Amino acid sequence: MFGWRKKKNQTTETESSGIPVITLDGPSGSGKGTIARRVADALGYHLLDSGALYRLVALAAEDACVALQNSDNLTEVAMQLDVRFDSNPEGDEVVWLNGEDVTQRLRTEQTGAGASKVAQIPAVRDALFERQRAFRKAPGLVADGRDMGTQVFPDAPLKIYLTASAEERAKRRHKQLKDKGLDVSLAALSRDIEDRDRRDSERTVAPLKPAMDARFLDTTGQTIESVTQTVLDWVAEL
Ligand code: DC
């Protein structure tokens, strides 16, 4: 399912522009990841979790003892990223970084905060740009992130901006972490989410914002099934 490095015989950019992309952008905890996966499964499309790439840069930097302020070295880290997306026999995603299974480390709050910091650096974003575009392969792609509709796939036929109240987003994150056996206070999580929202929306390069032609979907109080169905209904209208 996951495409990675661009191979010589892979679809070129011009050829790939007819391949449908559904972009799902929005703040942390709006449900993008879950909905993107459900929609991709329902349509048999590829999936791009672009946040994972920024998280992997943060992790690779940590492993190489590169400070999150050192933009030259971080850019090098982003350019050299040796990553493999895989799945285990149960069908769960497994992510490898430099041959190490980083599936658990990838999803921690610390890694999310690190990702949000490295994502502020324009050269890091540039280094990841073509990698993200290479995911656009037949029969189609569902891409989730912050700038999928505005920067990476501006010609996507369906762009969606997912939102949810800050309170609900913090509660969802809290439940996710609790289910994984991690005990983080709700108040601390709310503060982290606010900090991350601010950094992601206020940065100068590719800030989190809806594309001009995005459709808004507020997921507050909605089930995963109903949000997925709304997206699939919109796809059916294309
Ligand atoms: O979606 P996520 O929580 O895995 O993303 C982690 C961070 O990566 C997020 O706080 C901002 C950054 N990011 C980005 O700048 N652009 C993207 N397309 C995706 C994520």
Tab-separated table of C-alpha atoms and ligand atoms in Angstrom:
chain	number	residue	atom	x	y	z
A	1	MET	CA	0.000	0.000	0.000
A	2	PHE	CA	2.741	2.463	0.899
A	3	GLY	CA	4.883	3.780	-1.964
A	4	TRP	CA	8.247	5.134	-0.935
A	5	ARG	CA	11.322	6.198	-2.819
A	6	LYS	CA	10.660	7.347	-6.338
A	7	LYS	CA	11.834	4.627	-8.712
A	8	LYS	CA	12.912	5.222	-12.307
A	9	ASN	CA	9.865	3.588	-13.841
A	10	GLN	CA	7.434	5.143	-11.381
A	11	THR	CA	4.631	7.358	-12.671
A	12	THR	CA	5.954	10.813	-13.467
A	13	GLU	CA	4.455	13.970	-12.025
A	14	THR	CA	2.611	14.894	-15.233
A	15	GLU	CA	1.230	11.391	-15.669
A	16	SER	CA	0.120	11.241	-12.042
A	17	SER	CA	-1.871	14.481	-12.130
A	18	GLY	CA	-4.967	12.622	-13.380
A	19	ILE	CA	-4.889	10.335	-10.332
A	20	PRO	CA	-7.471	11.435	-7.759
A	21	VAL	CA	-6.290	12.745	-4.401
A	22	ILE	CA	-8.498	13.454	-1.422
A	23	THR	CA	-6.824	15.818	1.001
A	24	LEU	CA	-7.722	15.926	4.694
A	25	ASP	CA	-6.163	18.827	6.570
A	26	GLY	CA	-6.841	20.128	10.050
A	27	PRO	CA	-5.472	20.597	13.554
A	28	SER	CA	-4.200	17.864	15.895
A	29	GLY	CA	-6.961	15.608	17.158
A	30	SER	CA	-9.538	16.586	14.528
A	31	GLY	CA	-9.725	12.922	13.499
A	32	LYS	CA	-7.810	13.208	10.219
A	33	GLY	CA	-5.686	10.091	10.684
A	34	THR	CA	-8.573	7.789	11.572
A	35	ILE	CA	-10.876	9.135	8.874
A	36	ALA	CA	-8.126	9.098	6.230
A	37	ARG	CA	-7.434	5.424	6.920
A	38	ARG	CA	-11.123	4.468	6.823
A	39	VAL	CA	-11.710	6.357	3.579
A	40	ALA	CA	-8.572	4.918	1.950
A	41	ASP	CA	-9.634	1.387	2.959
A	42	ALA	CA	-13.170	1.895	1.665
A	43	LEU	CA	-11.932	3.179	-1.703
A	44	GLY	CA	-8.875	0.897	-1.999
A	45	TYR	CA	-6.687	4.021	-2.269
A	46	HIS	CA	-3.133	4.595	-1.048
A	47	LEU	CA	-2.644	6.562	2.159
A	48	LEU	CA	-0.199	9.331	2.981
A	49	ASP	CA	0.164	10.221	6.661
A	50	SER	CA	2.336	13.287	6.094
A	51	GLY	CA	2.582	14.028	9.832
A	52	ALA	CA	4.458	10.738	10.213
A	53	LEU	CA	7.206	12.102	7.961
A	54	TYR	CA	7.695	15.189	10.152
A	55	ARG	CA	7.602	12.952	13.225
A	56	LEU	CA	10.255	10.709	11.650
A	57	VAL	CA	12.509	13.695	11.002
A	58	ALA	CA	12.174	14.641	14.683
A	59	LEU	CA	13.006	11.076	15.763
A	60	ALA	CA	15.923	10.722	13.356
A	61	ALA	CA	17.276	14.048	14.644
A	62	GLU	CA	16.976	12.835	18.235
A	63	ASP	CA	18.823	9.610	17.367
A	64	ALA	CA	21.571	11.556	15.595
A	65	CYS	CA	21.773	14.105	18.471
A	66	VAL	CA	20.847	16.942	16.103
A	67	ALA	CA	19.259	19.902	17.919
A	68	LEU	CA	15.774	20.877	16.713
A	69	GLN	CA	17.042	24.410	16.069
A	70	ASN	CA	19.884	23.346	13.783
A	71	SER	CA	18.174	23.859	10.432
A	72	ASP	CA	21.105	22.824	8.199
A	73	ASN	CA	21.618	19.506	9.951
A	74	LEU	CA	17.862	18.911	10.228
A	75	THR	CA	17.494	19.415	6.493
A	76	GLU	CA	20.235	16.863	5.933
A	77	VAL	CA	18.386	14.463	8.249
A	78	ALA	CA	15.158	15.014	6.269
A	79	MET	CA	16.934	14.414	2.967
A	80	GLN	CA	18.560	11.190	4.184
A	81	LEU	CA	15.492	9.765	5.947
A	82	ASP	CA	15.653	5.964	5.660
A	83	VAL	CA	12.094	4.850	6.342
A	84	ARG	CA	9.956	1.837	5.645
A	85	PHE	CA	6.212	1.512	6.268
A	86	ASP	CA	5.158	-2.060	6.834
A	87	SER	CA	2.451	-4.066	8.575
A	88	ASN	CA	2.593	-6.953	11.028
A	89	PRO	CA	0.660	-10.239	10.571
A	90	GLU	CA	-2.310	-8.701	12.466
A	91	GLY	CA	-2.468	-5.942	9.872
A	92	ASP	CA	-1.218	-3.170	12.203
A	93	GLU	CA	1.145	-0.609	10.767
A	94	VAL	CA	4.831	-0.939	11.638
A	95	VAL	CA	7.247	1.919	10.898
A	96	TRP	CA	10.983	1.372	10.533
A	97	LEU	CA	13.564	4.143	10.788
A	98	ASN	CA	17.168	3.222	9.967
A	99	GLY	CA	16.225	-0.432	10.515
A	100	GLU	CA	14.687	0.195	13.961
A	101	ASP	CA	10.992	-0.357	14.722
A	102	VAL	CA	9.841	3.128	15.833
A	103	THR	CA	6.073	2.476	15.737
A	104	GLN	CA	5.593	3.299	19.437
A	105	ARG	CA	8.023	6.223	19.623
A	106	LEU	CA	6.392	7.796	16.573
A	107	ARG	CA	3.084	8.484	18.334
A	108	THR	CA	4.237	10.036	21.602
A	109	GLU	CA	3.375	13.645	22.503
A	110	GLN	CA	7.079	14.452	22.660
A	111	THR	CA	7.565	13.302	19.063
A	112	GLY	CA	4.482	15.283	17.975
A	113	ALA	CA	5.868	18.442	19.565
A	114	GLY	CA	9.276	17.824	17.948
A	115	ALA	CA	7.582	17.304	14.569
A	116	SER	CA	5.743	20.591	14.895
A	117	LYS	CA	9.096	22.333	15.521
A	118	VAL	CA	11.011	20.763	12.618
A	119	ALA	CA	7.991	21.454	10.379
A	120	GLN	CA	8.610	25.196	10.818
A	121	ILE	CA	11.833	24.982	8.808
A	122	PRO	CA	11.233	25.698	5.090
A	123	ALA	CA	14.175	23.561	3.887
A	124	VAL	CA	12.866	20.563	5.851
A	125	ARG	CA	9.460	20.980	4.184
A	126	ASP	CA	11.160	21.223	0.780
A	127	ALA	CA	13.148	18.062	1.499
A	128	LEU	CA	9.910	16.155	2.148
A	129	PHE	CA	7.917	17.652	-0.721
A	130	GLU	CA	8.704	15.170	-3.524
A	131	ARG	CA	8.507	12.196	-1.173
A	132	GLN	CA	4.940	13.191	-0.402
A	133	ARG	CA	4.050	13.750	-4.069
A	134	ALA	CA	5.410	10.280	-4.929
A	135	PHE	CA	2.551	8.718	-2.939
A	136	ARG	CA	0.143	9.763	-5.696
A	137	LYS	CA	-0.331	6.470	-7.470
A	138	ALA	CA	-3.271	4.702	-9.102
A	139	PRO	CA	-6.017	4.113	-8.226
A	140	GLY	CA	-5.898	7.165	-5.920
A	141	LEU	CA	-4.587	8.684	-2.728
A	142	VAL	CA	-5.974	9.935	0.569
A	143	ALA	CA	-3.482	12.398	2.073
A	144	ASP	CA	-3.728	13.745	5.611
A	145	GLY	CA	-1.790	16.619	7.151
A	146	ARG	CA	-1.744	20.386	7.454
A	147	ASP	CA	-0.896	21.578	3.936
A	148	MET	CA	-2.048	18.751	1.682
A	149	GLY	CA	-4.702	20.869	-0.035
A	150	THR	CA	-2.805	24.163	0.006
A	151	GLN	CA	0.746	23.137	-0.979
A	152	VAL	CA	1.397	19.503	-1.764
A	153	PHE	CA	-1.673	18.589	-3.859
A	154	PRO	CA	-3.217	21.945	-4.828
A	155	ASP	CA	-4.997	20.293	-7.773
A	156	ALA	CA	-6.759	17.649	-5.620
A	157	PRO	CA	-10.373	17.279	-6.761
A	158	LEU	CA	-11.633	17.007	-3.170
A	159	LYS	CA	-10.130	18.981	-0.289
A	160	ILE	CA	-11.521	18.657	3.189
A	161	TYR	CA	-10.741	20.702	6.279
A	162	LEU	CA	-11.577	18.761	9.432
A	163	THR	CA	-12.182	20.554	12.692
A	164	ALA	CA	-13.399	19.702	16.189
A	165	SER	CA	-13.658	21.774	19.352
A	166	ALA	CA	-10.375	22.100	21.281
A	167	GLU	CA	-12.002	20.376	24.260
A	168	GLU	CA	-13.089	17.368	22.219
A	169	ARG	CA	-9.692	17.098	20.541
A	170	ALA	CA	-7.924	17.002	23.911
A	171	LYS	CA	-10.374	14.368	25.184
A	172	ARG	CA	-9.833	12.170	22.126
A	173	ARG	CA	-6.076	12.395	22.476
A	174	HIS	CA	-6.376	11.603	26.189
A	175	LYS	CA	-8.423	8.472	25.437
A	176	GLN	CA	-5.986	7.344	22.727
A	177	LEU	CA	-3.052	7.645	25.121
A	178	LYS	CA	-4.957	5.977	27.958
A	179	ASP	CA	-5.819	3.060	25.676
A	180	LYS	CA	-2.097	2.697	25.082
A	181	GLY	CA	-1.511	2.607	28.839
A	182	LEU	CA	-0.077	6.148	29.020
A	183	ASP	CA	-1.385	8.395	31.766
A	184	VAL	CA	-1.186	12.075	30.811
A	185	SER	CA	-3.271	14.786	32.496
A	186	LEU	CA	-6.079	16.245	30.398
A	187	ALA	CA	-5.051	19.789	31.357
A	188	ALA	CA	-1.454	19.207	30.233
A	189	LEU	CA	-2.691	17.692	26.969
A	190	SER	CA	-4.971	20.673	26.308
A	191	ARG	CA	-2.005	23.001	26.789
A	192	ASP	CA	0.169	20.930	24.424
A	193	ILE	CA	-2.564	20.910	21.792
A	194	GLU	CA	-2.990	24.686	22.065
A	195	ASP	CA	0.783	25.212	21.728
A	196	ARG	CA	0.957	22.932	18.722
A	197	ASP	CA	-2.084	24.584	17.052
A	198	ARG	CA	-0.495	27.989	17.544
A	199	ARG	CA	2.873	26.902	16.134
A	200	ASP	CA	1.288	25.091	13.157
A	201	SER	CA	-1.068	27.977	12.294
A	202	GLU	CA	1.282	30.886	12.865
A	203	ARG	CA	4.409	29.641	11.109
A	204	THR	CA	5.379	31.593	8.019
A	205	VAL	CA	5.768	28.647	5.686
A	206	ALA	CA	2.787	26.445	4.743
A	207	PRO	CA	0.773	27.268	7.866
A	208	LEU	CA	-2.232	25.198	8.842
A	209	LYS	CA	-5.176	26.760	7.032
A	210	PRO	CA	-8.043	25.588	4.875
A	211	ALA	CA	-7.523	25.637	1.100
A	212	MET	CA	-9.702	28.269	-0.592
A	213	ASP	CA	-11.743	25.495	-2.194
A	214	ALA	CA	-11.878	23.174	0.858
A	215	ARG	CA	-15.095	21.723	2.256
A	216	PHE	CA	-15.389	22.072	6.034
A	217	LEU	CA	-16.316	19.136	8.226
A	218	ASP	CA	-16.783	19.643	11.963
A	219	THR	CA	-16.369	16.267	13.670
A	220	THR	CA	-17.365	17.437	17.179
A	221	GLY	CA	-19.860	14.953	18.618
A	222	GLN	CA	-19.873	12.842	15.431
A	223	THR	CA	-19.006	9.167	15.207
A	224	ILE	CA	-16.121	7.920	13.058
A	225	GLU	CA	-18.666	6.094	10.894
A	226	SER	CA	-20.758	9.174	10.177
A	227	VAL	CA	-17.722	11.349	9.336
A	228	THR	CA	-16.352	8.606	7.061
A	229	GLN	CA	-19.733	8.341	5.339
A	230	THR	CA	-19.886	12.107	4.738
A	231	VAL	CA	-16.461	11.996	3.078
A	232	LEU	CA	-17.469	8.984	0.953
A	233	ASP	CA	-20.672	10.795	-0.091
A	234	TRP	CA	-18.561	13.761	-1.203
A	235	VAL	CA	-16.254	11.429	-3.139
A	236	ALA	CA	-19.301	9.915	-4.859
A	237	GLU	CA	-20.302	13.413	-6.039
A	238	LEU	CA	-17.007	13.888	-7.903
B	1	DC	O1	-0.558	15.048	12.155
B	1	DC	P1	0.556	14.868	13.194
B	1	DC	O2	0.144	15.175	14.588
B	1	DC	O3	1.198	13.526	13.062
B	1	DC	O4	1.668	15.958	12.775
B	1	DC	C1	2.783	16.219	13.569
B	1	DC	C2	3.297	17.620	13.273
B	1	DC	O5	3.852	17.657	11.952
B	1	DC	C3	2.256	18.724	13.292
B	1	DC	O6	2.168	19.322	14.568
B	1	DC	C4	2.749	19.717	12.264
B	1	DC	C5	3.587	18.908	11.318
B	1	DC	N1	2.947	18.672	10.034
B	1	DC	C6	3.078	19.660	9.076
B	1	DC	O7	3.652	20.703	9.345
B	1	DC	N2	2.575	19.467	7.832
B	1	DC	C7	1.930	18.337	7.532
B	1	DC	N3	1.445	18.167	6.304
B	1	DC	C8	1.746	17.334	8.510
B	1	DC	C9	2.270	17.538	9.768
